[in-house]
mmCIF file of C-alpha atoms in Angstrom:
data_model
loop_
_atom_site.group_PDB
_atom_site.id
_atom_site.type_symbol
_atom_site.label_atom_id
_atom_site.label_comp_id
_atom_site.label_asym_id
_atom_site.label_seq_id
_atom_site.Cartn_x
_atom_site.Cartn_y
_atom_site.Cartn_z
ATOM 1 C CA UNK K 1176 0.000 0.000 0.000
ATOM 2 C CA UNK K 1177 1.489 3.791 -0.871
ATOM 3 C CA UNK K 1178 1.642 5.830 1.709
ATOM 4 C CA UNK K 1179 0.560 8.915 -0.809
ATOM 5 C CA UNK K 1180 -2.495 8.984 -3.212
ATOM 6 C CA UNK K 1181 -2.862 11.427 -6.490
ATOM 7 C CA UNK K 1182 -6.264 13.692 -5.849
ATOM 8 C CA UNK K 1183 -7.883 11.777 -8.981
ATOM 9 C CA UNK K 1184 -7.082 8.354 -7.660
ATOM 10 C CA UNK K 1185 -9.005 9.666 -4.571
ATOM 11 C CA UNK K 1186 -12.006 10.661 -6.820
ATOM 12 C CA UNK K 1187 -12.212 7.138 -8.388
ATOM 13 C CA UNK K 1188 -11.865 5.707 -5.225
ATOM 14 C CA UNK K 1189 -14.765 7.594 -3.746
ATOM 15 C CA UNK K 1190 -16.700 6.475 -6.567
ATOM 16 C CA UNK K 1191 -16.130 2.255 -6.252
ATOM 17 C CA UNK K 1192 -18.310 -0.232 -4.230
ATOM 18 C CA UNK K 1193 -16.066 0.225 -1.042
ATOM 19 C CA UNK K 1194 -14.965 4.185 -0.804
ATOM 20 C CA UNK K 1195 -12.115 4.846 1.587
ATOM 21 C CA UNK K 1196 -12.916 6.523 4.910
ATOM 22 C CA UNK K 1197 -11.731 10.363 4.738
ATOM 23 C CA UNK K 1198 -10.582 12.567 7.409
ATOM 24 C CA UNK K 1199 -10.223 16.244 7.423
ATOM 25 C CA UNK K 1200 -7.366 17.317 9.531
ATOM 26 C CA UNK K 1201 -6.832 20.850 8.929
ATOM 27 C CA UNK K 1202 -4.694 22.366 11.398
ATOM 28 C CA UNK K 1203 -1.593 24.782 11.546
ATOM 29 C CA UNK K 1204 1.381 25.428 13.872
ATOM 30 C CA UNK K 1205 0.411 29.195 15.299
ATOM 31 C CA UNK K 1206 2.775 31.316 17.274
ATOM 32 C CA UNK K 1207 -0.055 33.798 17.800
ATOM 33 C CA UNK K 1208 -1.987 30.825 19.534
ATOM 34 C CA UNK K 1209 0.885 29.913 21.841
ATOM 35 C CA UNK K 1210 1.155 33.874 23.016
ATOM 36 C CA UNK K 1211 -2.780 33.522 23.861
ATOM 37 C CA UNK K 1212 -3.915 35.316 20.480
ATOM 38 C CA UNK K 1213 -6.811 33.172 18.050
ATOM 39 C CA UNK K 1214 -4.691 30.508 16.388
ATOM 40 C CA UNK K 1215 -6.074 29.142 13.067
ATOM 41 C CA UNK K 1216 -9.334 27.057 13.488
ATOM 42 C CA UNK K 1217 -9.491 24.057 11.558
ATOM 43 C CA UNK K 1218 -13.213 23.534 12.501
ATOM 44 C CA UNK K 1219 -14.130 26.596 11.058
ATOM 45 C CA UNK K 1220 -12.284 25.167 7.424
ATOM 46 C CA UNK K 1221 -14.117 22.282 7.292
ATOM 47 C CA UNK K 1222 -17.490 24.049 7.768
ATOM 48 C CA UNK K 1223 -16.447 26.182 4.852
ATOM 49 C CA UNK K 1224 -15.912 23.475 2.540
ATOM 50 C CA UNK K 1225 -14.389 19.891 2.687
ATOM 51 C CA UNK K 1226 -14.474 16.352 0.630
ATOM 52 C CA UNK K 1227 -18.092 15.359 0.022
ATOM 53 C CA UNK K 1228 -18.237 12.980 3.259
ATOM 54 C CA UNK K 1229 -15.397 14.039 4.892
ATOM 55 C CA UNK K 1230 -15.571 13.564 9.055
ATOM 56 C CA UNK K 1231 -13.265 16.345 10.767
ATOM 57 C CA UNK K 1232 -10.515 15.163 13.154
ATOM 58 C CA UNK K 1233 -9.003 17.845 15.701
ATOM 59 C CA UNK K 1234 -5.282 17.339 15.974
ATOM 60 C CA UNK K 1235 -5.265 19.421 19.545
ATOM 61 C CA UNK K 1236 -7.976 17.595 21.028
ATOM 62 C CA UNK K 1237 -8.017 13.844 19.275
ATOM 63 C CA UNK K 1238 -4.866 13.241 17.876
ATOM 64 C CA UNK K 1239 -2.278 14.529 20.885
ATOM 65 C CA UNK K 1240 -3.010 15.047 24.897
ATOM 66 C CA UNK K 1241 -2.241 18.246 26.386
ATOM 67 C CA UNK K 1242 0.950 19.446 26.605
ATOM 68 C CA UNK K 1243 2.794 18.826 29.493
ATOM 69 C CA UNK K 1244 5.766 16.842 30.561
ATOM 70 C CA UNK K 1245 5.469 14.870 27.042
ATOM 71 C CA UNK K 1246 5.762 17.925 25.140
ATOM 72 C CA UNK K 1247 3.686 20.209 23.218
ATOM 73 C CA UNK K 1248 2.249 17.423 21.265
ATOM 74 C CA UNK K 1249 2.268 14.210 23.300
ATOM 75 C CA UNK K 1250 0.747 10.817 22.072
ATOM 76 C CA UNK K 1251 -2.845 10.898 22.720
ATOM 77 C CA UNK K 1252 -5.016 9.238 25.292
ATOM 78 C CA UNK K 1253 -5.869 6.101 23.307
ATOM 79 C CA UNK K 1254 -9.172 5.779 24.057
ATOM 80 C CA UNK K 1255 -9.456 9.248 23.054
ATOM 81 C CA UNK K 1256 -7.990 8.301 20.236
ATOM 82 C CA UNK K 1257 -9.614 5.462 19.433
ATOM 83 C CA UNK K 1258 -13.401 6.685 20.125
ATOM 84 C CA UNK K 1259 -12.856 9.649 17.394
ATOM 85 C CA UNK K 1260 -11.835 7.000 14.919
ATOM 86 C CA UNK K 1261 -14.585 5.080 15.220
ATOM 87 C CA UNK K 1262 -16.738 7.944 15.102
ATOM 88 C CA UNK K 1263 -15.322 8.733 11.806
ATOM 89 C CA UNK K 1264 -16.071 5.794 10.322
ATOM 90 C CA UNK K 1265 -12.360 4.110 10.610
ATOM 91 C CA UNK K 1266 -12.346 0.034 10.698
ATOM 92 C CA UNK K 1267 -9.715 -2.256 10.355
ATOM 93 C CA UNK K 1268 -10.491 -3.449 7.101
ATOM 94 C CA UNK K 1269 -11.375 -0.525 4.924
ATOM 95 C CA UNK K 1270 -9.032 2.194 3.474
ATOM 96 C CA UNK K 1271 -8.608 5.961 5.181
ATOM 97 C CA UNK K 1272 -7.214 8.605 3.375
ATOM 98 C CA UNK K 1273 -6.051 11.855 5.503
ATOM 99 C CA UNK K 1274 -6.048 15.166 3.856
ATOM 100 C CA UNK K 1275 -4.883 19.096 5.408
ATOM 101 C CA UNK K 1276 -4.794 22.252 3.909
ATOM 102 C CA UNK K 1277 -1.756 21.811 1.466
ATOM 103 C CA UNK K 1278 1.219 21.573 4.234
ATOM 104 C CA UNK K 1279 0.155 18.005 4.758
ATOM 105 C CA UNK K 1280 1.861 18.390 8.379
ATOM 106 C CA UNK K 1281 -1.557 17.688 9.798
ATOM 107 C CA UNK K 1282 -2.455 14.632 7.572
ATOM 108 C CA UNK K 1283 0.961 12.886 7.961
ATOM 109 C CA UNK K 1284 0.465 13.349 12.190
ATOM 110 C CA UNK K 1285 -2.971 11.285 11.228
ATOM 111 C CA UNK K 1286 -1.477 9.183 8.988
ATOM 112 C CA UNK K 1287 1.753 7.764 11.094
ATOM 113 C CA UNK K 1288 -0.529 7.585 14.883
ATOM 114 C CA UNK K 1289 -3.114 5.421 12.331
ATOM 115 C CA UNK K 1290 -0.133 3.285 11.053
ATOM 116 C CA UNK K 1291 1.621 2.889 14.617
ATOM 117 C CA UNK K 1292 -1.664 1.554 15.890
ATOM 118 C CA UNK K 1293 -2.147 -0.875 13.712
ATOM 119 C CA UNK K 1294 -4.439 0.289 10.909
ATOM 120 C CA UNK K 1295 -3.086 -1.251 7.560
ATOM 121 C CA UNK K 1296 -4.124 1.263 4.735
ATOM 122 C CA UNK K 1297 -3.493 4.491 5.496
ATOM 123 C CA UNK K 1298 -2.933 7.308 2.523
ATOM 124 C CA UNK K 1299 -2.157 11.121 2.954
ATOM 125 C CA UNK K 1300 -4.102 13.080 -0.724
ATOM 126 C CA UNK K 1301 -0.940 14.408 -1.938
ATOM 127 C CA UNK K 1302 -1.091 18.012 -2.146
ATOM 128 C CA UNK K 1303 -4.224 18.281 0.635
ATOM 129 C CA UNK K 1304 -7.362 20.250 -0.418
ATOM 130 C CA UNK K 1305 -5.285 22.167 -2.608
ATOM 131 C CA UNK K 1306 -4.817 19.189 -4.889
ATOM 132 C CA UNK K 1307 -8.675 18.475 -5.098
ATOM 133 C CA UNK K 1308 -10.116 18.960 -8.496
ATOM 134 C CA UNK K 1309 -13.758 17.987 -7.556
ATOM 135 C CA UNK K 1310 -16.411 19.809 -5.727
ATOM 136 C CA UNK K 1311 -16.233 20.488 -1.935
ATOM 137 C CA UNK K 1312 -19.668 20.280 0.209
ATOM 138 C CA UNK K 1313 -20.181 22.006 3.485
ATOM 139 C CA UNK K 1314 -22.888 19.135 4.658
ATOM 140 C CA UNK K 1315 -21.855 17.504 7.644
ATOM 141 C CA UNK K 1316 -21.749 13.240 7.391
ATOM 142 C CA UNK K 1317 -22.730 10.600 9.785
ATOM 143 C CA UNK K 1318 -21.073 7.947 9.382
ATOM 144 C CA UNK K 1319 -21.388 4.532 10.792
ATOM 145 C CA UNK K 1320 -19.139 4.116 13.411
ATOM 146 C CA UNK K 1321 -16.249 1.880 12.972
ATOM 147 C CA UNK K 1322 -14.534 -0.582 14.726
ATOM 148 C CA UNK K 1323 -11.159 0.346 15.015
ATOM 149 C CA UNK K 1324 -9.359 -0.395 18.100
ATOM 150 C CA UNK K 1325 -5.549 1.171 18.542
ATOM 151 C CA UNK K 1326 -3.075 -1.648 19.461
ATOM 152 C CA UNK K 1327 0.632 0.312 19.489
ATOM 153 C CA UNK K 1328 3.582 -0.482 18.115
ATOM 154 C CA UNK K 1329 2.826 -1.637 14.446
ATOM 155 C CA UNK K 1330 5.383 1.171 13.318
ATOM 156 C CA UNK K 1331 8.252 2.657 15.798
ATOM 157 C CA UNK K 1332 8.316 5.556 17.846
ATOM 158 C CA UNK K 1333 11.015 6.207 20.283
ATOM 159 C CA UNK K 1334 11.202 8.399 23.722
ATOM 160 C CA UNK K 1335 14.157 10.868 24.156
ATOM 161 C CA UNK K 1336 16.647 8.174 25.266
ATOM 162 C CA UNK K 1337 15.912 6.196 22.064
ATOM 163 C CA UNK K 1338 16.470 9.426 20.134
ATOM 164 C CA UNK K 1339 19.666 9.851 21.840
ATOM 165 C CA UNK K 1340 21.087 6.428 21.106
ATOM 166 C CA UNK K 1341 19.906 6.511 17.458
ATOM 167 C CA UNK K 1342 21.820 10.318 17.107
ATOM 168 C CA UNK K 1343 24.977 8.241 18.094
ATOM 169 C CA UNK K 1344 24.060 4.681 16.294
ATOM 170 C CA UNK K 1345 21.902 5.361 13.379
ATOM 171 C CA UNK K 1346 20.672 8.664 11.798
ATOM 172 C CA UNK K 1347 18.628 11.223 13.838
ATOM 173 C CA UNK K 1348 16.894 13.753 11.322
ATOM 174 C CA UNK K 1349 15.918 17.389 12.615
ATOM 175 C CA UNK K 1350 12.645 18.174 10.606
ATOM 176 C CA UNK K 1351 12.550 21.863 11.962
ATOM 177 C CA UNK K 1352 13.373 24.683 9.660
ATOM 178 C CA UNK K 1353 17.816 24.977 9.394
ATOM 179 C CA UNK K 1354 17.699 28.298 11.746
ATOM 180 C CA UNK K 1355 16.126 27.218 14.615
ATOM 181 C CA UNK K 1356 18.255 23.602 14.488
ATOM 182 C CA UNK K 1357 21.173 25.918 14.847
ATOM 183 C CA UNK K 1358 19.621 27.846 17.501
ATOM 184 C CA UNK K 1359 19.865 31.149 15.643
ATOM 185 C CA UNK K 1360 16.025 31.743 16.480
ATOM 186 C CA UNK K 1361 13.526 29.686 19.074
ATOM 187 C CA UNK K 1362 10.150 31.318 18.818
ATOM 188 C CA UNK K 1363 8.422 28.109 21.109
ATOM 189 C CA UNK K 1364 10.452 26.372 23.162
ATOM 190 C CA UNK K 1365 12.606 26.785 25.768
ATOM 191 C CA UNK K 1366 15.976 26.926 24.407
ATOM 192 C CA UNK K 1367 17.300 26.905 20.783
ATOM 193 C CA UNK K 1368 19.658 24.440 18.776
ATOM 194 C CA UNK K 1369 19.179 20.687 18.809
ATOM 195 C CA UNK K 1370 19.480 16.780 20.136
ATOM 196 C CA UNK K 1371 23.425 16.278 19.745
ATOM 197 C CA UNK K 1372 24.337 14.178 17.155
ATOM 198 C CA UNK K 1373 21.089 14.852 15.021
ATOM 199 C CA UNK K 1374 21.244 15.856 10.872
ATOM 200 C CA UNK K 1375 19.674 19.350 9.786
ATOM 201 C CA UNK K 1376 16.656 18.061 7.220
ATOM 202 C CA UNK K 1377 13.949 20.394 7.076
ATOM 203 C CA UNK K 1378 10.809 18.665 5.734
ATOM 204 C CA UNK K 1379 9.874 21.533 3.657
ATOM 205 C CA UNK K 1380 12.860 20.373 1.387
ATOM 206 C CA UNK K 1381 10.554 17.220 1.058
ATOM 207 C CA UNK K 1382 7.747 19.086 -0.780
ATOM 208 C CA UNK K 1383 7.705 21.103 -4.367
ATOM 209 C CA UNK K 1384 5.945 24.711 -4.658
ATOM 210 C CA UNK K 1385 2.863 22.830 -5.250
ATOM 211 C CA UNK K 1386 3.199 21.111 -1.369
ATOM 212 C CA UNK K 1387 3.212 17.758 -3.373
ATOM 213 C CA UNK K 1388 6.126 15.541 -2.558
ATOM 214 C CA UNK K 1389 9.260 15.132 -4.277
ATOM 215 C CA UNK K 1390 8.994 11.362 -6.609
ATOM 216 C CA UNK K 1391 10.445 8.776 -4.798
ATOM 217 C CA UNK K 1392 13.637 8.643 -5.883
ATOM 218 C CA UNK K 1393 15.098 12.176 -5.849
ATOM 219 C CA UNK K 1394 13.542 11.828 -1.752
ATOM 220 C CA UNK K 1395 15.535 8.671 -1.821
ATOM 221 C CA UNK K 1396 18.631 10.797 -3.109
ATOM 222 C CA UNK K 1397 18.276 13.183 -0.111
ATOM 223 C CA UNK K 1398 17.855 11.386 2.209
ATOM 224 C CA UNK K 1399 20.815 9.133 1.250
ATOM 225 C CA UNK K 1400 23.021 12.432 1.322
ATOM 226 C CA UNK K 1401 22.246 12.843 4.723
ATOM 227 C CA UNK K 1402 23.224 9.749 5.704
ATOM 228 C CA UNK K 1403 20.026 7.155 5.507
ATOM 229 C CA UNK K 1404 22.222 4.419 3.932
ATOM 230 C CA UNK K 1405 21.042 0.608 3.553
ATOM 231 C CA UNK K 1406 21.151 -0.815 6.939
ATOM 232 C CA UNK K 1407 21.276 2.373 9.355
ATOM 233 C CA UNK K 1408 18.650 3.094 11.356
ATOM 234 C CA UNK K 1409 16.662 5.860 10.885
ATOM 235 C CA UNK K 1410 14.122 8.712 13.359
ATOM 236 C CA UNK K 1411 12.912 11.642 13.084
ATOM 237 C CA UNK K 1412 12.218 14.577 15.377
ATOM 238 C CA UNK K 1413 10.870 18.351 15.175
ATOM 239 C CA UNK K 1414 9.289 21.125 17.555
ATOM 240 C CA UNK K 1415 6.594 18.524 18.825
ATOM 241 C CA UNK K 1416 5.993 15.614 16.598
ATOM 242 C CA UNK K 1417 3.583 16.854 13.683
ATOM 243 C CA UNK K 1418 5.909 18.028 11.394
ATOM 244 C CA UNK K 1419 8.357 15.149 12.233
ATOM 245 C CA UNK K 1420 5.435 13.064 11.246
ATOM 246 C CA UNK K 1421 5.770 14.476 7.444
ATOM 247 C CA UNK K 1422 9.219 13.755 7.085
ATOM 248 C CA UNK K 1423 8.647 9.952 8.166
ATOM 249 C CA UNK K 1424 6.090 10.091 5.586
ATOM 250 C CA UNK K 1425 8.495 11.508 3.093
ATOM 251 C CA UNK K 1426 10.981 8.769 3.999
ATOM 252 C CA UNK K 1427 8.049 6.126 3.285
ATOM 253 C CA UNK K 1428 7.970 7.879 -0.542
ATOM 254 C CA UNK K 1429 11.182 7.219 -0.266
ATOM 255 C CA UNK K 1430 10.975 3.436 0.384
ATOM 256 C CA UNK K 1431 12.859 4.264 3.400
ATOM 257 C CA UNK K 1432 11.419 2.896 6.833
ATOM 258 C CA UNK K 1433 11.746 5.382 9.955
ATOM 259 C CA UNK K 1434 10.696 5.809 13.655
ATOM 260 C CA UNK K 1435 9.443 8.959 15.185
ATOM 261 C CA UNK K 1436 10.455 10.604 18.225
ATOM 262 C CA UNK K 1437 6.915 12.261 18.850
ATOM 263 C CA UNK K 1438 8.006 14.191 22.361
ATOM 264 C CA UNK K 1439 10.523 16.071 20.070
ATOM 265 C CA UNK K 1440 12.327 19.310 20.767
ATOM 266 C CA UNK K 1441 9.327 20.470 23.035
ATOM 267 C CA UNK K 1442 10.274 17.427 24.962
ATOM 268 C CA UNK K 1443 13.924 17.440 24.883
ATOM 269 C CA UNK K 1444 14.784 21.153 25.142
ATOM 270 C CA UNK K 1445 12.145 21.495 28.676
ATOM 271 C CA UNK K 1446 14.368 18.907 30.435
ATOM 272 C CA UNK K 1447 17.435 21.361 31.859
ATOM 273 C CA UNK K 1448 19.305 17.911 32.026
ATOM 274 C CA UNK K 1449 18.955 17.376 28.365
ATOM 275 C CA UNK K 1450 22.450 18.211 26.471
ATOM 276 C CA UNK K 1451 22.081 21.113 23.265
ATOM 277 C CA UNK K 1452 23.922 21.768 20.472
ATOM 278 C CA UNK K 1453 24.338 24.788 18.642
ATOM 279 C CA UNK K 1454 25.374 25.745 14.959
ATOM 280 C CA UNK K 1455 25.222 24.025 11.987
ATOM 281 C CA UNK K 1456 27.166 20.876 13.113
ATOM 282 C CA UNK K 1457 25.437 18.301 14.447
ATOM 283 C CA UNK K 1458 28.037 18.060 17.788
#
């Protein structure tokens, strides 16, 4: 199964005897919202237009707990979890596609918690809404409730000493933009810089103008450049495990499996204890 689909694969899809499940997980990273301003509400979106049938998903509320101790965007409760997938519609034996607004940050957070519990065909629409050629509808589906139930650890995810070990054993990639892996800016978090050891690879290299991924093998390049060679084991981490989420994605494209670090630098960098590096080098 690809971990991507084309917008007009979706539209035949939606169109056969056994439609995938879709979820609408608009969301977007807002500074305003962490300084107690409106942030950007994803609700709101939907009810202005969305896939005919699409169920909304809220990445605060269903698809991370509150922040705390686990970082800005800690794994979510799973019976949280689990009772808004089933509410959308998700079983274990038909398809879900994820779409966002175009970043696809969103979708791929969907996308990999779906996949680490256990759900077997998960696709993010390539592009999001943005790469949607059909008509949107603002009704409002019910859909009969699924009967997906989250069992962890079908894909890896690692805690901060796992992201540690794999910055000294394997290849620990910094999804974050190049500036604040250096430390030059930190406009969240505690401290700037990053988890010693860890490679600069900001997923927005992942992506063309269009938001659409790279193909598959010029991702496959890249990520070979940075290190991601045949036997070396791979993670990911960013600010708090949504955008770190797209880059695993990206590295699926890419035929290349990884494991998230979903506590990320919100994690890391609130734990005085916790070593940081500075500058462009990775020590």
């Amino acid at each position: 199964m690809k971990a991507i689909i084309a917008g007009s694969e979706l539209a035949s899809d939606l169109t056969g005897v056994n439609p995938p499940v879709v979820l609408d997980v608009r969301w977007q990273l807002s500074v305003a919202k962490t300084a107690g301003e409106p942030g950007f509400d994803g609700r709101a979106a939907y009810a202005s237009g969305h896939l005919p049938g699409a169920v909304f998903v809220d990445l605060d509320a269903e698809l991370a707990a509150p922040p705390g101790p686990g970082g800005r965007h800690p794994l979510p409760d799973l019976e949280t979890f689990g009772a808004a997938m089933r509410a959308a519609g998700v079983s274990a034996d038909r398809d879900v596609v994820v779409y966002d607004g175009g970043q696809g940050w969103a979708a791929a957070r969907a996308w990999w918690l779906l996949r680490w519990t256990g759900h077997p065909s998960v696709r993010v629409l390539d592009g999001g809404l943005a790469a949607w050629a059909g008509e949107v509808s603002t009704a409002v589906p019910t859909p009969e409730p699924g009967d997906f139930v989250p069992a962890p650890g079908a894909t890896g995810a690692v805690d901060a000493d796992g992201a540690a070990a794999l910055a000294s054993s394997g290849l620990l990639l910094d999804a974050r933009a190049a500036e604040r892996y250096r430390g030059d800016v930190e406009p969240i978090d505690r401290v700037g810089g990053h988890i010693p050891g860890a490679v600069s690879a900001p997923t927005t290299e992942n992506t063309g103008a269009d938001g659409r991924f790279l193909p598959g093998g010029q991702l496959a390049a890249r990520f070979r450049s940075l290190g991601a060679d045949e036997g070396t084991e791979v993670g990911v981490y960013c600010g708090s495990g949504v955008s770190g989420a797209h880059e695993v994605l990206a590295l699926a494209v890419a035929g290349i499996d990884a494991v998230l670090y979903p506590g990320s630098w919100s994690q890391w960098s609130s734990d005085p204890s916790r070593p940081v590096a500075t500058g462009p080098d990775p020590r």
